[in-house]
Short mmCIF file of C-alpha atoms in Angstrom, two decimals:
data_model
loop_
_atom_site.label_atom_id
_atom_site.label_comp_id
_atom_site.label_asym_id
_atom_site.label_seq_id
_atom_site.Cartn_x
_atom_site.Cartn_y
_atom_site.Cartn_z
CA MET F 30 119.40 93.60 87.05
CA THR F 31 119.82 96.85 88.93
CA GLU F 32 118.51 97.43 92.49
CA LEU F 33 116.03 99.93 91.19
CA GLN F 34 114.69 97.19 88.79
CA LYS F 35 114.44 94.77 91.50
CA ILE F 36 112.17 97.24 93.29
CA GLU F 37 110.16 97.73 90.36
CA LEU F 38 109.63 94.09 89.82
CA ALA F 39 108.62 93.64 93.48
CA LYS F 40 106.15 96.52 93.00
CA ILE F 41 104.86 94.66 89.90
CA LYS F 42 104.41 91.34 91.78
CA ILE F 43 102.65 92.85 94.74
CA PHE F 44 100.12 94.76 92.52
CA SER F 45 99.62 91.76 90.10
CA TYR F 46 99.42 88.93 92.74
CA VAL F 47 98.10 90.74 95.77
CA VAL F 48 96.13 93.80 94.94
CA GLY F 49 94.91 92.11 91.66
CA ASP F 50 93.67 88.99 93.71
CA ILE F 51 92.09 91.07 96.21
CA ILE F 52 89.91 92.61 93.42
CA LYS F 53 89.30 89.36 91.91
CA THR F 54 88.25 88.05 95.34
CA ILE F 55 85.59 90.75 95.72
CA ARG F 56 84.23 90.23 92.19
CA GLY F 57 83.89 86.66 93.18
CA GLY F 58 81.83 87.69 96.25
CA ALA F 59 84.19 86.43 98.87
CA LEU F 60 84.24 89.40 101.07
CA MET F 61 85.83 87.96 104.13
CA GLY F 62 88.61 86.73 102.00
CA ALA F 63 89.11 90.22 100.56
CA PHE F 64 89.53 91.55 104.24
CA VAL F 65 91.85 88.77 104.94
CA GLN F 66 94.10 89.63 101.98
CA CYS F 67 94.02 93.37 102.87
CA PHE F 68 95.43 92.42 106.25
CA CYS F 69 98.01 90.30 104.69
CA LEU F 70 99.22 93.04 102.21
CA ILE F 71 99.94 95.29 105.13
CA ASP F 72 102.04 92.38 106.68
CA TYR F 73 103.98 92.03 103.36
CA LEU F 74 104.74 95.82 103.21
CA ALA F 75 105.70 96.05 106.92
CA ALA F 76 108.18 93.21 106.33
CA ILE F 77 109.61 95.03 103.38
CA GLY F 78 109.94 98.36 105.22
CA ARG F 79 111.09 97.13 108.47
CA GLU F 80 110.62 100.47 109.95
CA ALA F 81 110.79 99.36 113.48
CA ASN F 82 114.34 98.36 112.85
CA ASN F 83 113.91 95.01 114.36
CA ASP F 84 112.36 91.71 113.26
CA LYS F 85 109.35 91.71 115.43
CA ILE F 86 106.22 91.42 113.42
CA SER F 87 103.83 93.39 115.79
CA ASP F 88 106.45 96.22 115.90
CA ASN F 89 107.04 96.50 112.23
CA TYR F 90 103.18 96.14 111.56
CA GLU F 91 102.22 98.62 113.95
CA LYS F 92 105.11 101.18 112.78
CA PHE F 93 103.99 100.72 109.28
CA ILE F 94 100.45 101.73 110.14
CA GLU F 95 101.71 104.79 112.21
CA ASN F 96 104.05 105.78 109.33
CA HIS F 97 101.68 105.20 106.24
CA LEU F 98 98.14 104.76 107.31
CA ASN F 99 98.23 107.15 110.40
CA TYR F 100 94.54 107.63 110.41
CA TYR F 101 93.91 104.30 111.70
CA ASP F 102 94.90 102.94 115.16
CA PRO F 103 98.01 100.82 114.97
CA LYS F 104 97.09 98.64 117.96
CA LYS F 105 93.70 97.92 116.89
CA LEU F 106 94.35 97.10 113.28
CA TYR F 107 97.19 94.79 114.39
CA ALA F 108 94.70 93.32 117.09
CA VAL F 109 92.08 92.54 114.35
CA ARG F 110 94.76 91.20 111.97
CA CYS F 111 95.76 88.80 114.68
CA GLY F 112 92.22 87.69 115.30
CA LEU F 113 91.34 87.35 111.64
CA ILE F 114 94.26 85.52 110.35
CA HIS F 115 94.92 83.32 113.32
CA THR F 116 91.44 82.45 114.84
CA TYR F 117 88.80 84.19 112.45
CA GLY F 118 87.65 85.56 115.83
CA PRO F 119 89.22 86.99 118.97
CA SER F 120 92.96 87.64 119.54
CA ASN F 121 95.04 88.10 122.73
CA ARG F 122 96.11 91.54 121.28
CA MET F 123 92.44 92.75 121.59
CA LYS F 124 92.82 93.41 125.34
CA ASP F 125 95.89 95.76 124.68
CA ALA F 126 93.92 97.68 122.14
CA ASP F 127 90.84 98.25 124.28
CA LEU F 128 88.75 95.95 121.89
CA ASP F 129 85.92 93.40 122.84
CA GLY F 130 85.44 92.71 118.95
CA TYR F 131 85.51 94.13 115.40
CA ALA F 132 82.76 94.36 112.75
CA PHE F 133 83.44 94.28 109.07
CA GLN F 134 81.19 96.22 106.80
CA HIS F 135 80.14 96.18 103.30
CA LYS F 136 78.32 99.04 101.55
CA ASN F 137 78.57 101.02 104.75
CA PRO F 138 81.29 103.68 104.45
CA ARG F 139 79.73 105.87 107.04
CA ILE F 140 81.16 103.91 109.86
CA HIS F 141 84.41 103.03 108.33
CA ASN F 142 87.27 103.22 110.79
CA LYS F 143 84.95 103.92 113.78
CA TYR F 144 85.26 102.87 117.25
CA TYR F 145 82.24 102.37 119.36
CA GLU F 146 81.43 100.46 122.52
CA ARG F 147 84.88 98.57 122.26
CA ILE F 148 84.05 97.62 118.87
CA TYR F 149 86.16 98.51 115.69
CA TYR F 150 84.38 98.94 112.51
CA LEU F 151 86.08 98.74 108.99
CA ASN F 152 84.27 99.12 105.66
CA LEU F 153 85.84 97.01 102.83
CA SER F 154 85.80 99.69 99.92
CA ASN F 155 87.23 102.28 102.00
CA PHE F 156 89.94 99.97 103.54
CA LEU F 157 90.97 98.50 100.37
CA PHE F 158 91.30 102.09 98.71
CA ASP F 159 93.46 103.19 101.56
CA ILE F 160 95.68 100.09 101.28
CA ILE F 161 95.97 100.44 97.51
CA LYS F 162 97.09 104.00 97.43
CA THR F 163 99.50 103.34 100.53
CA THR F 164 101.21 100.49 98.55
CA TYR F 165 101.69 102.76 95.51
CA ASP F 166 103.00 105.64 97.67
CA PHE F 167 105.13 103.23 99.60
CA PHE F 168 106.91 101.86 96.61
CA ASN F 169 107.15 105.27 94.98
CA LYS F 170 108.97 106.48 98.04
CA ILE F 171 111.54 103.55 97.92
CA GLU F 172 112.01 104.14 94.24
CA LYS F 173 113.25 107.57 95.17
CA VAL F 174 115.89 106.23 97.56
CA PRO F 175 119.54 106.56 95.99
CA GLU F 176 120.18 103.30 94.41
CA ARG F 177 123.33 102.61 96.72
CA ASP F 178 121.04 102.46 99.55
CA LEU F 179 118.53 100.15 98.09
CA SER F 180 120.41 96.77 98.80
CA GLU F 181 118.53 96.02 102.22
CA TYR F 182 115.01 96.65 100.59
CA CYS F 183 116.09 94.43 97.67
CA ARG F 184 117.14 91.61 100.09
CA ARG F 185 113.90 91.75 101.89
CA MET F 186 111.98 91.80 98.55
CA GLU F 187 113.69 88.82 97.08
CA VAL F 188 111.12 86.76 99.07
CA VAL F 189 108.05 88.25 97.39
CA LEU F 190 106.79 85.09 95.47
CA VAL F 191 106.36 84.94 91.64
CA VAL F 192 104.43 82.77 89.21
CA PHE F 193 105.99 81.29 86.19
CA ASN F 194 104.69 80.02 82.80
CA PRO F 195 106.94 78.48 80.01
CA PHE F 196 107.60 81.93 78.67
CA GLY F 197 108.79 83.54 81.99
CA ILE F 198 107.13 85.60 84.88
CA VAL F 199 103.40 85.88 84.85
CA ALA F 200 102.85 89.39 85.73
CA ASN F 201 100.97 92.57 84.39
CA LEU F 202 103.20 95.54 83.24
CA ASN F 203 100.47 98.12 83.68
CA PHE F 204 97.71 98.61 86.26
CA GLY F 205 94.80 98.41 83.88
CA SER F 206 95.94 95.01 82.66
CA ILE F 207 95.79 93.82 86.26
CA ASP F 208 92.07 94.97 86.54
CA PRO F 209 90.03 97.79 84.74
CA VAL F 210 89.47 99.32 88.32
CA LEU F 211 93.17 100.25 88.49
CA SER F 212 93.25 101.79 85.00
CA CYS F 213 93.44 105.35 86.36
CA MET F 214 96.77 104.67 88.05
CA ASP F 215 98.49 104.34 84.58
CA CYS F 216 98.08 108.03 84.31
CA GLU F 217 101.20 110.23 84.87
CA ASN F 218 99.15 112.20 87.55
CA ILE F 219 96.75 109.97 89.26
CA ASN F 220 93.50 111.22 90.21
CA TRP F 221 92.80 109.24 93.35
CA SER F 222 89.23 110.13 93.60
CA ILE F 223 88.65 108.10 90.49
CA LEU F 224 90.17 105.01 91.89
CA GLU F 225 88.21 105.50 95.17
CA ASN F 226 85.00 105.83 93.12
CA GLU F 227 85.85 102.73 91.06
CA ILE F 228 86.46 100.58 94.12
CA TYR F 229 83.11 101.83 95.64
CA LYS F 230 81.24 100.90 92.51
CA LEU F 231 82.87 97.45 92.48
CA CYS F 232 81.86 96.64 96.01
CA LEU F 233 78.35 97.99 95.28
CA THR F 234 77.96 95.10 92.68
CA LYS F 235 78.63 92.49 95.41
#
């Protein structure tokens, strides 16, 4: 398997297992679980990118947000991530981010990514769309790197988990087979507004 093929396999696994499971979680009505998975996906991508050029989780998480999700506040998003994943509540990082709390929203896009009275607001459909597009763009950028320079990415991607059945890897080879919501991503020229609308409609049903 070439280095580029390893990158493509990692992308398939991330979309099949992580993005696909986030959508399934929403379909099942587990909205808090979907938020947790979204924050974990950023963690996975930050570890693969290692864009802070060190192994410190906070540095790589915040640098990834700065480079790929730059309409969000890196310190606030990381502080929320720490609270949600470790305590389901506050985190020590919130003080550094000037936060007293965070409020997850559903069917309330007008206050997505807003900061008011030291509370940070995130709406699920907007957050998920931004993360899916960022994941796609992140891998697309890596796939354009000369193959001779892919070895470090491949080494970090080797830890991406995989599920096997008796016939081999369980994974979807196109986006639409992961979930119909993602079908528009199988087009050569993706219309991102279609995906954004599909995710919005999905969240409206729950």
